[in-house]
Amino acid sequence: MQVYKVFFQILNKQKGQIIMYLGIFMGIALAVSSQKGKSTEVAFEASSYQFAIFDEDNSSVSKALIQNLETNNERVTIVDSKESIQDELYNRNVYSVLRIPEGFGDSLKDEEVKKIDITSVPGTVYKETFESLTTQYITVLRGYLAGGFTEEEAIKKAGSVDDSEISVAVEGGSSTKHSSVYHFFAYVPYILLSLCIVGISPVLVVFHKKDVRDRIQCSSYSLMKTNRELILGTVTAGLLFGVLYFLCSLIGAGGAVISVKGVLACINMFAFLFVALGIVFLLGQVLKKTTAISMVSNVLALGMSFLTGIFVPLEFLGDGIIQFAHFLPSYWYILGVRLIDTYTEGADLTLLWQYVGIQLLFAAAIIAVGLAYSRIKTVGIALPFRKSQEEGAK
C-alpha cells in the first residue's frame, strides 16, 4: 500500500487550502440558510416619495391631480423661492418639486395640454417618476372628458381608477421557502466539486508525471495495482470531505439533518460525491501542471452550477439550457434535492432512486474513461485514428 500512503502524505500538504475552501462555503451556506425564515410573499411594493407642489391654476382639475399624487406619496410644504427649492432638493427633504401653470385645467379640453414643470435632482429617476404619474392621470381624465362626461364626473371616475385592485397569483403556486436541509445541500455540487478538484487533483497530477510514472513502472508495482490504490485513496479522501461537510451541516442546520429528509439528502450527496471523484480521477490523468487546476475547478464547478439549476432556479432557465442540462450530473442531483425538500412521510421515493442511479452511472462512465486514458498513456496503445494517420503518411 505504498502508493496509498504516499497519496495521503501529498494530500496533507493541501489541508490549508481545503480548510479555507470549506470555511468559505460553509459561511455562504449559513448566510443563505439564515434567510429561510423571512417572508417572501411580497414580490412588489410601490415606492413612496416626498414632493412639493405649487398650484398656480387652483382649479378643480389641479386639485384632483394633487389629491391623486398624495395617494401614494407624501406632500411637503416648502417656501416658493429658487434658493429654498434648491436647498430642499439638496438636503433630500423633497425628491421633486412640481408647478401647475395657470389655465392647466382649461387646457385639458384643448389639443395641447399645458405642461407641468417638474424639478428634481439631476441624474435621478424622480422626475421621470412624477412625469409618469401626472401623464397617466391626465390621459385618463382627458379620455373621460372626450367621452362626453362633465368635468366633475370625469374627475370622479379618474380618481376611482386607482382604487381598483387586481389579484395576481403565481402560476403553479410553488412556495419560495425551503427547509434548512435544502439550503445546506442544494450547493453541494459546487462545493464538493471545487473541494475535490482543488484538494485531490494536485496529488494525482504528481503521480502521473512522466518521471514518477516511469519509476513506478520500473518497480514491482503493476499498473493495475497502482491505479487501484490511487482510486482507493481518491475515494477515501472524497468520503472524508463528504463526512466533514455533513458534520458542518449538522452544526449549521441542527436537528433538521437528523431526519428522513436529512438522510435522503446525504444519500443524494454521496451519490454526487462519486461523480466528483470520477471527474477528479479523469482530470488527474489529463492535467499536466497544478497551475491549471484552479482554472479548471472554476470552469467546471461554476459552469455546472449555473447551467443546471443550482445557482439559478430551473424555472428561470430556458428550454434549450434545460435540455442540455440533462447531460450534466448536477442536474439530476438538484432534481433530487428539490424532490427531498417537498418530501412528506410515506411518499413514493422511486423517482429519487432513479436520480441517484443516474448520478452513479455518470460516475462509472467518467471513471471508465479515466482508466482507459491511463491505460493508453502508460502502455502506449495507439488510438485507431492515429494508427490510420501513420499508415496514410507512409
GROMACS .gro file of C-alpha atoms in nm:
model
  394
    1MET     CA    1   0.000   0.000   0.000
    2GLN     CA    2   0.292   0.232  -0.067
    3VAL     CA    3   0.108   0.438  -0.327
    4TYR     CA    4  -0.189   0.474  -0.091
    5LYS     CA    5   0.035   0.601   0.190
    6VAL     CA    6   0.219   0.848  -0.033
    7PHE     CA    7  -0.118   0.970  -0.163
    8PHE     CA    8  -0.216   1.097   0.182
    9GLN     CA    9   0.129   1.237   0.253
   10ILE     CA   10   0.090   1.462  -0.051
   11LEU     CA   11  -0.277   1.535   0.033
   12ASN     CA   12  -0.173   1.652   0.379
   13LYS     CA   13   0.012   1.943   0.216
   14GLN     CA   14  -0.319   2.066   0.071
   15LYS     CA   15  -0.500   2.079   0.407
   16GLY     CA   16  -0.469   2.458   0.443
   17GLN     CA   17  -0.638   2.521   0.108
   18ILE     CA   18  -0.906   2.258   0.179
   19ILE     CA   19  -0.993   2.412   0.518
   20MET     CA   20  -1.007   2.760   0.360
   21TYR     CA   21  -1.245   2.647   0.084
   22LEU     CA   22  -1.466   2.457   0.327
   23GLY     CA   23  -1.483   2.756   0.561
   24ILE     CA   24  -1.586   2.991   0.278
   25PHE     CA   25  -1.853   2.752   0.151
   26MET     CA   26  -1.994   2.691   0.498
   27GLY     CA   27  -2.012   3.066   0.558
   28ILE     CA   28  -2.214   3.107   0.237
   29ALA     CA   29  -2.444   2.816   0.330
   30LEU     CA   30  -2.506   2.964   0.675
   31ALA     CA   31  -2.579   3.307   0.528
   32VAL     CA   32  -2.829   3.163   0.279
   33SER     CA   33  -2.988   2.940   0.543
   34SER     CA   34  -3.036   3.236   0.778
   35GLN     CA   35  -3.276   3.391   0.524
   36LYS     CA   36  -3.508   3.089   0.516
   37GLY     CA   37  -3.746   3.220   0.778
   38LYS     CA   38  -3.804   3.554   0.616
   39SER     CA   39  -4.129   3.600   0.427
   40THR     CA   40  -4.101   3.611   0.051
   41GLU     CA   41  -4.472   3.655  -0.020
   42VAL     CA   42  -4.445   4.027  -0.109
   43ALA     CA   43  -4.297   4.038  -0.456
   44PHE     CA   44  -4.368   4.407  -0.524
   45GLU     CA   45  -4.423   4.712  -0.311
   46ALA     CA   46  -4.490   5.061  -0.451
   47SER     CA   47  -4.234   5.327  -0.358
   48SER     CA   48  -4.339   5.644  -0.183
   49TYR     CA   49  -4.165   5.979  -0.243
   50GLN     CA   50  -4.181   6.320  -0.080
   51PHE     CA   51  -4.277   6.601  -0.315
   52ALA     CA   52  -4.375   6.967  -0.309
   53ILE     CA   53  -4.624   7.126  -0.546
   54PHE     CA   54  -4.727   7.481  -0.629
   55ASP     CA   55  -5.075   7.517  -0.776
   56GLU     CA   56  -5.099   7.836  -0.983
   57ASP     CA   57  -5.416   7.715  -1.154
   58ASN     CA   58  -5.622   7.646  -0.841
   59SER     CA   59  -5.890   7.468  -1.043
   60SER     CA   60  -6.088   7.156  -0.963
   61VAL     CA   61  -5.869   6.963  -1.210
   62SER     CA   62  -5.541   7.074  -1.049
   63LYS     CA   63  -5.675   6.996  -0.702
   64ALA     CA   64  -5.782   6.649  -0.820
   65LEU     CA   65  -5.435   6.591  -0.964
   66ILE     CA   66  -5.272   6.689  -0.635
   67GLN     CA   67  -5.504   6.459  -0.446
   68ASN     CA   68  -5.412   6.176  -0.681
   69LEU     CA   69  -5.038   6.234  -0.627
   70GLU     CA   70  -5.088   6.236  -0.250
   71THR     CA   71  -5.242   5.886  -0.262
   72ASN     CA   72  -4.909   5.701  -0.259
   73ASN     CA   73  -4.668   5.987  -0.191
   74GLU     CA   74  -4.609   6.242   0.083
   75ARG     CA   75  -4.667   6.610   0.011
   76VAL     CA   76  -4.430   6.854   0.183
   77THR     CA   77  -4.485   7.228   0.218
   78ILE     CA   78  -4.186   7.445   0.129
   79VAL     CA   79  -4.120   7.813   0.052
   80ASP     CA   80  -4.172   7.912  -0.311
   81SER     CA   81  -3.831   8.058  -0.390
   82LYS     CA   82  -3.542   7.939  -0.605
   83GLU     CA   83  -3.297   7.918  -0.313
   84SER     CA   84  -3.543   7.734  -0.089
   85ILE     CA   85  -3.629   7.481  -0.360
   86GLN     CA   86  -3.261   7.413  -0.427
   87ASP     CA   87  -3.189   7.366  -0.056
   88GLU     CA   88  -3.481   7.129  -0.004
   89LEU     CA   89  -3.379   6.917  -0.305
   90TYR     CA   90  -3.013   6.916  -0.199
   91ASN     CA   91  -3.099   6.800   0.154
   92ARG     CA   92  -3.340   6.540   0.011
   93ASN     CA   93  -3.632   6.683   0.208
   94VAL     CA   94  -3.823   6.653  -0.117
   95TYR     CA   95  -3.749   6.443  -0.425
   96SER     CA   96  -3.937   6.656  -0.677
   97VAL     CA   97  -4.099   6.998  -0.696
   98LEU     CA   98  -4.398   7.038  -0.929
   99ARG     CA   99  -4.555   7.360  -1.056
  100ILE     CA  100  -4.900   7.355  -1.217
  101PRO     CA  101  -4.934   7.652  -1.457
  102GLU     CA  102  -5.233   7.881  -1.467
  103GLY     CA  103  -5.501   7.765  -1.712
  104PHE     CA  104  -5.394   7.399  -1.680
  105GLY     CA  105  -5.749   7.272  -1.614
  106ASP     CA  106  -5.899   7.451  -1.913
  107SER     CA  107  -5.620   7.327  -2.143
  108LEU     CA  108  -5.732   6.964  -2.099
  109LYS     CA  109  -6.008   7.031  -2.348
  110ASP     CA  110  -5.758   7.174  -2.599
  111GLU     CA  111  -5.544   6.976  -2.838
  112GLU     CA  112  -5.227   7.060  -2.643
  113VAL     CA  113  -5.224   7.043  -2.261
  114LYS     CA  114  -5.018   7.297  -2.070
  115LYS     CA  115  -4.701   7.135  -1.937
  116ILE     CA  116  -4.643   7.083  -1.564
  117ASP     CA  117  -4.296   7.199  -1.465
  118ILE     CA  118  -4.110   6.932  -1.261
  119THR     CA  119  -3.776   6.997  -1.089
  120SER     CA  120  -3.570   6.711  -0.943
  121VAL     CA  121  -3.210   6.636  -0.855
  122PRO     CA  122  -3.021   6.582  -1.183
  123GLY     CA  123  -2.928   6.222  -1.258
  124THR     CA  124  -3.213   6.070  -1.055
  125VAL     CA  125  -3.531   5.894  -1.165
  126TYR     CA  126  -3.767   6.108  -0.959
  127LYS     CA  127  -3.850   6.349  -1.241
  128GLU     CA  128  -3.943   6.063  -1.475
  129THR     CA  129  -4.147   5.902  -1.196
  130PHE     CA  130  -4.364   6.209  -1.136
  131GLU     CA  131  -4.390   6.278  -1.510
  132SER     CA  132  -4.527   5.926  -1.549
  133LEU     CA  133  -4.776   5.969  -1.263
  134THR     CA  134  -4.910   6.301  -1.390
  135THR     CA  135  -4.923   6.186  -1.752
  136GLN     CA  136  -5.119   5.872  -1.662
  137TYR     CA  137  -5.376   6.069  -1.462
  138ILE     CA  138  -5.414   6.338  -1.728
  139THR     CA  139  -5.455   6.076  -2.003
  140VAL     CA  140  -5.735   5.902  -1.812
  141LEU     CA  141  -5.904   6.230  -1.727
  142ARG     CA  142  -5.894   6.354  -2.088
  143GLY     CA  143  -6.034   6.020  -2.202
  144TYR     CA  144  -6.342   6.066  -1.985
  145LEU     CA  145  -6.383   6.429  -2.096
  146ALA     CA  146  -6.360   6.322  -2.461
  147GLY     CA  147  -6.625   6.058  -2.389
  148GLY     CA  148  -6.879   6.328  -2.305
  149PHE     CA  149  -6.857   6.329  -1.925
  150THR     CA  150  -6.871   6.655  -1.738
  151GLU     CA  151  -6.558   6.779  -1.562
  152GLU     CA  152  -6.691   6.673  -1.222
  153GLU     CA  153  -6.789   6.326  -1.345
  154ALA     CA  154  -6.456   6.281  -1.523
  155ILE     CA  155  -6.261   6.373  -1.207
  156LYS     CA  156  -6.466   6.129  -1.001
  157LYS     CA  157  -6.419   5.840  -1.246
  158ALA     CA  158  -6.048   5.912  -1.295
  159GLY     CA  159  -5.999   5.904  -0.919
  160SER     CA  160  -6.175   5.570  -0.886
  161VAL     CA  161  -5.936   5.405  -1.133
  162ASP     CA  162  -5.659   5.395  -0.870
  163ASP     CA  163  -5.896   5.230  -0.623
  164SER     CA  164  -5.921   4.920  -0.843
  165GLU     CA  165  -5.722   4.617  -0.730
  166ILE     CA  166  -5.602   4.331  -0.942
  167SER     CA  167  -5.543   3.991  -0.784
  168VAL     CA  168  -5.228   3.826  -0.917
  169ALA     CA  169  -5.140   3.463  -0.849
  170VAL     CA  170  -4.815   3.289  -0.941
  171GLU     CA  171  -4.894   3.004  -1.178
  172GLY     CA  172  -4.811   2.672  -1.024
  173GLY     CA  173  -4.841   2.803  -0.670
  174SER     CA  174  -4.490   2.693  -0.566
  175SER     CA  175  -4.351   2.840  -0.247
  176THR     CA  176  -4.015   3.015  -0.244
  177LYS     CA  177  -3.946   2.894   0.110
  178HIS     CA  178  -3.712   2.600   0.157
  179SER     CA  179  -3.609   2.388   0.452
  180SER     CA  180  -3.269   2.405   0.624
  181VAL     CA  181  -3.181   2.074   0.459
  182TYR     CA  182  -3.235   2.227   0.115
  183HIS     CA  183  -3.017   2.531   0.189
  184PHE     CA  184  -2.726   2.318   0.311
  185PHE     CA  185  -2.740   2.054   0.037
  186ALA     CA  186  -2.850   2.249  -0.273
  187TYR     CA  187  -2.499   2.385  -0.334
  188VAL     CA  188  -2.317   2.053  -0.277
  189PRO     CA  189  -2.219   2.006  -0.647
  190TYR     CA  190  -2.030   2.335  -0.646
  191ILE     CA  191  -1.878   2.281  -0.300
  192LEU     CA  192  -1.772   1.916  -0.334
  193LEU     CA  193  -1.655   1.952  -0.692
  194SER     CA  194  -1.438   2.251  -0.600
  195LEU     CA  195  -1.304   2.080  -0.287
  196CYS     CA  196  -1.222   1.754  -0.464
  197ILE     CA  197  -1.057   1.917  -0.764
  198VAL     CA  198  -0.851   2.164  -0.558
  199GLY     CA  199  -0.763   1.908  -0.290
  200ILE     CA  200  -0.716   1.577  -0.474
  201SER     CA  201  -0.620   1.671  -0.829
  202PRO     CA  202  -0.273   1.806  -0.730
  203VAL     CA  203  -0.196   1.464  -0.575
  204LEU     CA  204  -0.296   1.276  -0.890
  205VAL     CA  205  -0.104   1.517  -1.111
  206VAL     CA  206   0.211   1.435  -0.912
  207PHE     CA  207   0.160   1.061  -0.958
  208HIS     CA  208   0.101   1.100  -1.330
  209LYS     CA  209   0.413   1.299  -1.402
  210LYS     CA  210   0.624   1.114  -1.656
  211ASP     CA  211   0.926   1.068  -1.429
  212VAL     CA  212   0.715   0.938  -1.137
  213ARG     CA  213   0.513   0.713  -1.366
  214ASP     CA  214   0.827   0.566  -1.524
  215ARG     CA  215   0.978   0.493  -1.183
  216ILE     CA  216   0.663   0.316  -1.069
  217GLN     CA  217   0.663   0.107  -1.386
  218CYS     CA  218   1.023   0.002  -1.320
  219SER     CA  219   0.925  -0.124  -0.975
  220SER     CA  220   0.733  -0.436  -0.881
  221TYR     CA  221   0.410  -0.232  -0.873
  222SER     CA  222   0.182  -0.318  -1.163
  223LEU     CA  223  -0.030  -0.061  -1.342
  224MET     CA  224  -0.347  -0.221  -1.209
  225LYS     CA  225  -0.224  -0.214  -0.850
  226THR     CA  226  -0.114   0.150  -0.880
  227ASN     CA  227  -0.448   0.258  -1.025
  228ARG     CA  228  -0.635   0.055  -0.763
  229GLU     CA  229  -0.454   0.230  -0.477
  230LEU     CA  230  -0.495   0.571  -0.641
  231ILE     CA  231  -0.869   0.510  -0.677
  232LEU     CA  232  -0.884   0.387  -0.317
  233GLY     CA  233  -0.701   0.698  -0.198
  234THR     CA  234  -0.928   0.924  -0.405
  235VAL     CA  235  -1.242   0.757  -0.270
  236THR     CA  236  -1.115   0.772   0.089
  237ALA     CA  237  -1.030   1.142   0.059
  238GLY     CA  238  -1.366   1.213  -0.105
  239LEU     CA  239  -1.557   1.030   0.168
  240LEU     CA  240  -1.357   1.231   0.421
  241PHE     CA  241  -1.474   1.554   0.252
  242GLY     CA  242  -1.833   1.427   0.245
  243VAL     CA  243  -1.832   1.335   0.615
  244LEU     CA  244  -1.666   1.666   0.701
  245TYR     CA  245  -1.935   1.859   0.513
  246PHE     CA  246  -2.206   1.651   0.679
  247LEU     CA  247  -2.067   1.738   1.023
  248CYS     CA  248  -2.059   2.107   0.928
  249SER     CA  249  -2.420   2.094   0.808
  250LEU     CA  250  -2.510   1.913   1.131
  251ILE     CA  251  -2.372   2.209   1.325
  252GLY     CA  252  -2.534   2.468   1.098
  253ALA     CA  253  -2.877   2.312   1.040
  254GLY     CA  254  -2.906   2.139   1.377
  255GLY     CA  255  -3.166   1.865   1.415
  256ALA     CA  256  -3.306   1.921   1.066
  257VAL     CA  257  -3.030   1.699   0.923
  258ILE     CA  258  -3.115   1.419   1.168
  259SER     CA  259  -3.442   1.339   0.992
  260VAL     CA  260  -3.571   1.143   0.696
  261LYS     CA  261  -3.506   1.444   0.470
  262GLY     CA  262  -3.154   1.472   0.607
  263VAL     CA  263  -3.077   1.103   0.547
  264LEU     CA  264  -3.212   1.120   0.191
  265ALA     CA  265  -3.012   1.438   0.125
  266CYS     CA  266  -2.694   1.263   0.248
  267ILE     CA  267  -2.756   0.966   0.018
  268ASN     CA  268  -2.804   1.205  -0.273
  269MET     CA  269  -2.489   1.396  -0.172
  270PHE     CA  270  -2.270   1.086  -0.159
  271ALA     CA  271  -2.402   0.979  -0.499
  272PHE     CA  272  -2.281   1.307  -0.647
  273LEU     CA  273  -1.958   1.273  -0.449
  274PHE     CA  274  -1.868   0.973  -0.662
  275VAL     CA  275  -1.933   1.184  -0.972
  276ALA     CA  276  -1.694   1.450  -0.838
  277LEU     CA  277  -1.432   1.184  -0.763
  278GLY     CA  278  -1.470   1.041  -1.112
  279ILE     CA  279  -1.412   1.385  -1.262
  280VAL     CA  280  -1.110   1.434  -1.035
  281PHE     CA  281  -0.964   1.096  -1.137
  282LEU     CA  282  -1.004   1.183  -1.505
  283LEU     CA  283  -0.851   1.529  -1.459
  284GLY     CA  284  -0.556   1.370  -1.279
  285GLN     CA  285  -0.480   1.178  -1.597
  286VAL     CA  286  -0.522   1.476  -1.830
  287LEU     CA  287  -0.374   1.775  -1.646
  288LYS     CA  288   0.000   1.823  -1.674
  289LYS     CA  289   0.051   2.117  -1.435
  290THR     CA  290  -0.100   2.203  -1.097
  291THR     CA  291  -0.130   2.568  -1.204
  292ALA     CA  292  -0.422   2.479  -1.431
  293ILE     CA  293  -0.623   2.313  -1.153
  294SER     CA  294  -0.783   2.629  -1.012
  295MET     CA  295  -0.893   2.743  -1.358
  296VAL     CA  296  -1.044   2.403  -1.441
  297SER     CA  297  -1.214   2.393  -1.100
  298ASN     CA  298  -1.384   2.728  -1.157
  299VAL     CA  299  -1.494   2.641  -1.510
  300LEU     CA  300  -1.643   2.303  -1.420
  301ALA     CA  301  -1.794   2.390  -1.082
  302LEU     CA  302  -1.939   2.726  -1.184
  303GLY     CA  303  -2.048   2.601  -1.528
  304MET     CA  304  -2.243   2.309  -1.384
  305SER     CA  305  -2.392   2.526  -1.110
  306PHE     CA  306  -2.524   2.795  -1.344
  307LEU     CA  307  -2.649   2.558  -1.615
  308THR     CA  308  -2.830   2.301  -1.402
  309GLY     CA  309  -3.043   2.500  -1.158
  310ILE     CA  310  -2.810   2.523  -0.858
  311PHE     CA  311  -2.732   2.895  -0.864
  312VAL     CA  312  -3.021   2.989  -1.093
  313PRO     CA  313  -3.357   2.812  -1.029
  314LEU     CA  314  -3.470   2.579  -1.305
  315GLU     CA  315  -3.785   2.790  -1.353
  316PHE     CA  316  -3.570   3.075  -1.488
  317LEU     CA  317  -3.369   2.864  -1.733
  318GLY     CA  318  -3.465   2.836  -2.099
  319ASP     CA  319  -3.585   2.512  -2.256
  320GLY     CA  320  -3.263   2.477  -2.456
  321ILE     CA  321  -3.045   2.508  -2.146
  322ILE     CA  322  -3.257   2.256  -1.955
  323GLN     CA  323  -3.230   2.009  -2.244
  324PHE     CA  324  -2.852   2.049  -2.236
  325ALA     CA  325  -2.850   2.018  -1.855
  326HIS     CA  326  -2.979   1.661  -1.887
  327PHE     CA  327  -2.626   1.564  -1.995
  328LEU     CA  328  -2.473   1.702  -1.674
  329PRO     CA  329  -2.484   1.502  -1.346
  330SER     CA  330  -2.551   1.806  -1.127
  331TYR     CA  331  -2.892   1.847  -1.298
  332TRP     CA  332  -3.005   1.510  -1.162
  333TYR     CA  333  -2.860   1.598  -0.824
  334ILE     CA  334  -3.062   1.920  -0.793
  335LEU     CA  335  -3.377   1.738  -0.904
  336GLY     CA  336  -3.316   1.501  -0.614
  337VAL     CA  337  -3.269   1.787  -0.368
  338ARG     CA  338  -3.590   1.955  -0.483
  339LEU     CA  339  -3.778   1.627  -0.450
  340ILE     CA  340  -3.641   1.573  -0.098
  341ASP     CA  341  -3.737   1.929   0.001
  342THR     CA  342  -4.104   1.856  -0.078
  343TYR     CA  343  -4.096   1.505   0.070
  344THR     CA  344  -4.375   1.404   0.307
  345GLU     CA  345  -4.384   1.090   0.518
  346GLY     CA  346  -4.493   0.786   0.320
  347ALA     CA  347  -4.433   0.945  -0.023
  348ASP     CA  348  -4.300   0.730  -0.306
  349LEU     CA  349  -3.920   0.763  -0.346
  350THR     CA  350  -3.884   0.572  -0.673
  351LEU     CA  351  -3.804   0.892  -0.863
  352LEU     CA  352  -3.532   0.985  -0.613
  353TRP     CA  353  -3.362   0.647  -0.652
  354GLN     CA  354  -3.368   0.698  -1.026
  355TYR     CA  355  -3.191   1.035  -0.986
  356VAL     CA  356  -2.932   0.873  -0.757
  357GLY     CA  357  -2.883   0.587  -1.001
  358ILE     CA  358  -2.826   0.824  -1.294
  359GLN     CA  359  -2.558   1.007  -1.095
  360LEU     CA  360  -2.382   0.678  -1.016
  361LEU     CA  361  -2.393   0.586  -1.386
  362PHE     CA  362  -2.229   0.918  -1.469
  363ALA     CA  363  -1.960   0.842  -1.210
  364ALA     CA  364  -1.897   0.493  -1.351
  365ALA     CA  365  -1.872   0.626  -1.707
  366ILE     CA  366  -1.627   0.901  -1.612
  367ILE     CA  367  -1.406   0.660  -1.413
  368ALA     CA  368  -1.407   0.416  -1.707
  369VAL     CA  369  -1.286   0.693  -1.938
  370GLY     CA  370  -1.014   0.783  -1.686
  371LEU     CA  371  -0.894   0.421  -1.662
  372ALA     CA  372  -0.895   0.383  -2.039
  373TYR     CA  373  -0.695   0.703  -2.082
  374SER     CA  374  -0.449   0.589  -1.815
  375ARG     CA  375  -0.401   0.257  -1.994
  376ILE     CA  376  -0.346   0.425  -2.329
  377LYS     CA  377  -0.100   0.678  -2.189
  378THR     CA  378   0.102   0.430  -1.984
  379VAL     CA  379   0.122   0.123  -2.206
  380GLY     CA  380   0.137   0.327  -2.525
  381ILE     CA  381  -0.153   0.172  -2.711
  382ALA     CA  382  -0.212   0.370  -3.029
  383LEU     CA  383  -0.553   0.514  -3.095
  384PRO     CA  384  -0.725   0.383  -3.410
  385PHE     CA  385  -0.736   0.720  -3.581
  386ARG     CA  386  -0.370   0.785  -3.502
  387LYS     CA  387  -0.272   0.449  -3.648
  388SER     CA  388  -0.463   0.521  -3.968
  389GLN     CA  389  -0.289   0.859  -3.993
  390GLU     CA  390   0.054   0.695  -3.965
  391GLU     CA  391  -0.035   0.439  -4.233
  392GLY     CA  392  -0.159   0.716  -4.457
  393ALA     CA  393   0.164   0.908  -4.409
  394LYS     CA  394   0.363   0.605  -4.528
   0.00000   0.00000   0.00000
